[in-house]
XYZ file of N, CA and C in Angstrom:
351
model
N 13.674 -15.949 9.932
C 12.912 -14.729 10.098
C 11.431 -15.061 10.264
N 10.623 -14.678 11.505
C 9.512 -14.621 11.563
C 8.728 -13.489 11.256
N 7.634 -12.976 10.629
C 7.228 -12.194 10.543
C 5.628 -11.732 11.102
N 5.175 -10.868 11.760
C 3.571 -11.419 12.426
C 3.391 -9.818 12.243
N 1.746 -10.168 11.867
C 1.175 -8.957 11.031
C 0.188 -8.622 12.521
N -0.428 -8.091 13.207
C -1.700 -7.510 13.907
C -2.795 -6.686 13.128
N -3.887 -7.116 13.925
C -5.122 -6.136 13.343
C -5.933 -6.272 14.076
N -7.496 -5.441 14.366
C -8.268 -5.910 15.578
C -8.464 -4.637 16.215
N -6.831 -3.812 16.284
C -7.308 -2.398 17.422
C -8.533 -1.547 16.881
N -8.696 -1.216 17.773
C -9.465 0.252 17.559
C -10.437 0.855 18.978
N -11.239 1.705 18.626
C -11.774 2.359 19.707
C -13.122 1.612 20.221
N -12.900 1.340 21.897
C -14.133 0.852 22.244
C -15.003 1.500 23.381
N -16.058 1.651 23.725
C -16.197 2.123 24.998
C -15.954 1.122 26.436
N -15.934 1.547 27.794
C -15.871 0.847 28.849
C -16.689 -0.055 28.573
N -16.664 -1.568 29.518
C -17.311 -2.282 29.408
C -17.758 -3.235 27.565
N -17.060 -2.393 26.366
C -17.210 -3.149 25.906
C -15.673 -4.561 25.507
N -16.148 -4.385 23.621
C -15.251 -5.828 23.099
C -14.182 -5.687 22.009
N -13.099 -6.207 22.461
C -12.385 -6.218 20.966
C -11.803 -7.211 21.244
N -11.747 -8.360 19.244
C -10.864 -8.893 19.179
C -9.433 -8.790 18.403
N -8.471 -9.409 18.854
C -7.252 -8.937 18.128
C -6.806 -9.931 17.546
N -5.994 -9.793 16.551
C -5.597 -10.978 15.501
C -3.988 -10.692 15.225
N -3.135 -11.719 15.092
C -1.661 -12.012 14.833
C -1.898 -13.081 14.222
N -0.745 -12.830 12.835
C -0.868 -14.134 11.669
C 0.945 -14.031 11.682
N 1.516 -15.186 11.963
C 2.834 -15.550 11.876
C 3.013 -16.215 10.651
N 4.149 -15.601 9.816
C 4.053 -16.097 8.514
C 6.045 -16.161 9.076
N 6.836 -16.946 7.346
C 7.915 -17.166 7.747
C 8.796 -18.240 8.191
N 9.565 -18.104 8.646
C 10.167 -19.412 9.639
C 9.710 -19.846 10.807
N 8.496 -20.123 11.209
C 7.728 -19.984 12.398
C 8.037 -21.690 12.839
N 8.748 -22.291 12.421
C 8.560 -23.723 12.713
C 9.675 -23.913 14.381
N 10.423 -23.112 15.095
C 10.746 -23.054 16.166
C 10.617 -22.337 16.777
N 9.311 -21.298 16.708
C 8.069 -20.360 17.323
C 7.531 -21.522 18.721
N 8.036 -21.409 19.638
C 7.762 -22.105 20.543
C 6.399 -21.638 21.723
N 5.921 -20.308 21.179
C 4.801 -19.871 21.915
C 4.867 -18.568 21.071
N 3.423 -17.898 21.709
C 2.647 -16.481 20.413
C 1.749 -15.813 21.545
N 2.014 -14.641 21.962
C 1.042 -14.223 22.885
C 1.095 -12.154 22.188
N 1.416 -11.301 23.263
C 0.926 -10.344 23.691
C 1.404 -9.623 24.495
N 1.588 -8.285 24.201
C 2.481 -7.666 25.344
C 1.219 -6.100 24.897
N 1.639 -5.414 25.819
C 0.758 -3.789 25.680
C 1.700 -2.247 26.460
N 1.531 -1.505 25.526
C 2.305 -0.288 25.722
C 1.529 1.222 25.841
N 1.166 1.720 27.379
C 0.920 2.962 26.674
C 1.915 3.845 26.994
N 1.416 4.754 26.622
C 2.186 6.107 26.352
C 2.355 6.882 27.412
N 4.233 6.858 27.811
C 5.122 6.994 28.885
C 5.230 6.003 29.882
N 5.016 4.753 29.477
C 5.084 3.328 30.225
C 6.069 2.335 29.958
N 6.274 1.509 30.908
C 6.447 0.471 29.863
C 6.196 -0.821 29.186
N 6.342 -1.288 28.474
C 5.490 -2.418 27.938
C 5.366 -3.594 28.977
N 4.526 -4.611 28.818
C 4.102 -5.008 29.768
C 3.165 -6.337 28.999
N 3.652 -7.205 29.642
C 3.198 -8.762 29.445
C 1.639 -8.581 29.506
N 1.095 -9.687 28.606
C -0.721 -9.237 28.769
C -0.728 -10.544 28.899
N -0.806 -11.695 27.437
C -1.058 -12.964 27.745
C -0.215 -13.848 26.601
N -0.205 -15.145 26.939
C 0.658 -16.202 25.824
C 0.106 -17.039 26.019
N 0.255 -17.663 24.562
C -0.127 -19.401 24.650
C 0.801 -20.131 23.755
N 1.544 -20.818 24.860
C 2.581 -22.088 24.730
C 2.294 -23.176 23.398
N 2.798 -23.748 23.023
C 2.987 -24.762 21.948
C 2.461 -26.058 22.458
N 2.803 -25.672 24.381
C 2.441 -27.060 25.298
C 0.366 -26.870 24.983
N -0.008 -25.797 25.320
C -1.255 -25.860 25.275
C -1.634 -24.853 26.306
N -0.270 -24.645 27.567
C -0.391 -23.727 28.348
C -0.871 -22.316 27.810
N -1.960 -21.340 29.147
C -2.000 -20.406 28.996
C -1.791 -19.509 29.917
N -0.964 -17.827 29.590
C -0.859 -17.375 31.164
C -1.436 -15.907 30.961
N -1.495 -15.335 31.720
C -2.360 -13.956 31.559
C -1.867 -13.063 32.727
N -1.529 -11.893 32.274
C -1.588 -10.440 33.067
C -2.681 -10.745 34.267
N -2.552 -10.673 35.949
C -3.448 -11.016 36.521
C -4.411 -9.683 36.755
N -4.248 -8.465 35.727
C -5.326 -7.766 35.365
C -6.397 -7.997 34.602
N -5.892 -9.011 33.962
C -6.919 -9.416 32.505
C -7.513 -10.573 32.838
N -6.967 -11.357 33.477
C -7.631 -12.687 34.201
C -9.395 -12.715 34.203
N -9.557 -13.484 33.433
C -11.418 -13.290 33.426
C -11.933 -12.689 32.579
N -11.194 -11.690 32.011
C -11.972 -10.741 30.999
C -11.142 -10.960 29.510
N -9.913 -11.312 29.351
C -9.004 -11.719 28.035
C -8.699 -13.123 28.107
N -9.027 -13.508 26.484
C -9.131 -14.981 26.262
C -8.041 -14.623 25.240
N -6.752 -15.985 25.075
C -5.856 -15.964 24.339
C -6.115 -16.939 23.644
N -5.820 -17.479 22.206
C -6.468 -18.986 21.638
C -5.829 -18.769 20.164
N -5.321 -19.955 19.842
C -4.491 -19.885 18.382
C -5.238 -20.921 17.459
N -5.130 -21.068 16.392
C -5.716 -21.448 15.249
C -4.219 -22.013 14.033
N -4.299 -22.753 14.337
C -2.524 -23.316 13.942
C -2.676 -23.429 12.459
N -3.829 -23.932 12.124
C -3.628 -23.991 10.416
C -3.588 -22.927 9.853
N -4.272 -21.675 10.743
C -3.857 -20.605 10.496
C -2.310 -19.709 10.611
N -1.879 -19.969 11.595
C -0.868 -19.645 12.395
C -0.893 -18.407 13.370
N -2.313 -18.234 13.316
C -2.873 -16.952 13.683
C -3.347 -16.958 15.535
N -2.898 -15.896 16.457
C -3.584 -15.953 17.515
C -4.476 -14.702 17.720
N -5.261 -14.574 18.667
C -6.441 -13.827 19.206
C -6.257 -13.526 20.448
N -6.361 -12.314 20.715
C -6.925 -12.330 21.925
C -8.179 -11.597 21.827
N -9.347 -12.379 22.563
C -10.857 -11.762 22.750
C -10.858 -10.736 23.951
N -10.935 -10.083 24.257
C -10.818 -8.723 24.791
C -12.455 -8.321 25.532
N -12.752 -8.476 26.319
C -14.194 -8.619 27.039
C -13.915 -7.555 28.470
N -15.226 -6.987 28.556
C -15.546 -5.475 29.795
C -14.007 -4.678 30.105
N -13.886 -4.191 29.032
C -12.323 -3.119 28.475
C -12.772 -2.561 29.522
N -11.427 -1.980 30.132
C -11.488 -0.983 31.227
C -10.741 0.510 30.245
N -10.984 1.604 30.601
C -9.704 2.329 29.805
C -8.071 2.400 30.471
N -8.248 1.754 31.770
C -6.470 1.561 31.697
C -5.716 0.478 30.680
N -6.762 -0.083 30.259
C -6.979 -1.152 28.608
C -6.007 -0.607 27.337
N -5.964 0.890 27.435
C -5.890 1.635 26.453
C -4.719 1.316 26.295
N -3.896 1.093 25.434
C -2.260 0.928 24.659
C -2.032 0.417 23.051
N -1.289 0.414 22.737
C -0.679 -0.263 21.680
C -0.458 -1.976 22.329
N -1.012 -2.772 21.464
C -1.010 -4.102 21.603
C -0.384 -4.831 20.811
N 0.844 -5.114 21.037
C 1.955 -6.030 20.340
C 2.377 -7.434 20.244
N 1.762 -7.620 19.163
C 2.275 -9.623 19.213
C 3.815 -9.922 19.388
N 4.166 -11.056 19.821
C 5.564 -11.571 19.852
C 5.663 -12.959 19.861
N 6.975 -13.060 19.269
C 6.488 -14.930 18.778
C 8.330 -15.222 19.051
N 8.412 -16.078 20.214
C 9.844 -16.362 20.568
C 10.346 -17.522 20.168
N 12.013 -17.776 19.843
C 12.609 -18.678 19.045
C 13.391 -18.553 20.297
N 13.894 -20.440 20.007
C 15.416 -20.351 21.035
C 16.255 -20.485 20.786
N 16.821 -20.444 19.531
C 17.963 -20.816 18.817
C 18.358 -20.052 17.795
N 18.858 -18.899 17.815
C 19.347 -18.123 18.855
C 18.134 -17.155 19.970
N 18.645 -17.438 21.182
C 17.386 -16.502 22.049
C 16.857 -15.733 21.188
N 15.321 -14.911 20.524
C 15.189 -14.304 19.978
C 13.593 -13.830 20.494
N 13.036 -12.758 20.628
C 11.505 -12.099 20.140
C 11.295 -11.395 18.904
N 10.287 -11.981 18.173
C 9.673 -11.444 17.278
C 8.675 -10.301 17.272
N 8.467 -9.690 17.053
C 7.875 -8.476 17.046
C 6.798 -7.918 15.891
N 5.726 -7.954 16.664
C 4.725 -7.294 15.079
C 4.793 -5.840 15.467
N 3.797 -5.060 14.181
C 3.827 -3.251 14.102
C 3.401 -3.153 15.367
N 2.264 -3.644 15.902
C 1.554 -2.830 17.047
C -0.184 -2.596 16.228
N -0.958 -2.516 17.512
C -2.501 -2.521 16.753
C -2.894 -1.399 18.648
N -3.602 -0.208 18.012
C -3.974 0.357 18.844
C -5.380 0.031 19.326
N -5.478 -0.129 20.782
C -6.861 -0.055 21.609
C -6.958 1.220 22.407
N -8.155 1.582 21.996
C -8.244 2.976 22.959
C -9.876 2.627 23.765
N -9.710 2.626 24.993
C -11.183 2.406 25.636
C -11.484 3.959 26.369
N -12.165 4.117 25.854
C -13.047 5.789 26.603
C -14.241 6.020 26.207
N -15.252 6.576 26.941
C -16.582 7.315 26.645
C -16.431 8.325 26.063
């Protein structure tokens, strides 16, 4: 059982910043990558960014340039830095932390971003 907590959402205006935080606690030792997915409301969820165990990183080619993904292992914790929010930005932002044995996604609560003036 993996378990991953989020925190970080909240309200920003256009153009600004948020960072987001996921702490994987648990059986995380065949957690083979930790990224990010985003949901709004009447959509559907939707890949944002991950970072691999290799070192690889990949990103939503909306976010490209403006979201930085980056983990902190002694922590077990990842980030994403969140830079010139657009409000189509706006969703629920969900960590996920995948195992392969048995295929599996992990799933945190969700951390809300809302970007508007």
């Amino acid at each position: 059982q993996v378990q991953l907590v989020e925190s970080g959402g909240g309200f920003v205006q256009p153009g600004g910043s948020l960072t987001l935080s996921c702490a994987a606690s648990g059986s995380t030792s065949s957690v083979y990558a930790m990224g990010w997915y985003r949901q709004a409301p009447g959509k559907q969820r939707e890949f944002v960014a991950t970072v691999h165990n290799s070192g690889i990183h990949n990103y939503l080619e909306a976010v490209k340039g403006r979201f930085t993904i980056s983990k902190d292992n002694a922590k077990n914790t990842i980030y994403l830095q969140m830079n010139s929010l657009k409000p189509e930005d706006t969703a629920v932002y969900f960590c996920f932390a995948p195992v392969p044995f048995p295929p599996y996604d992990y799933w945190g609560q969700g951390t809300q971003v809302t970007v508007s003036s």
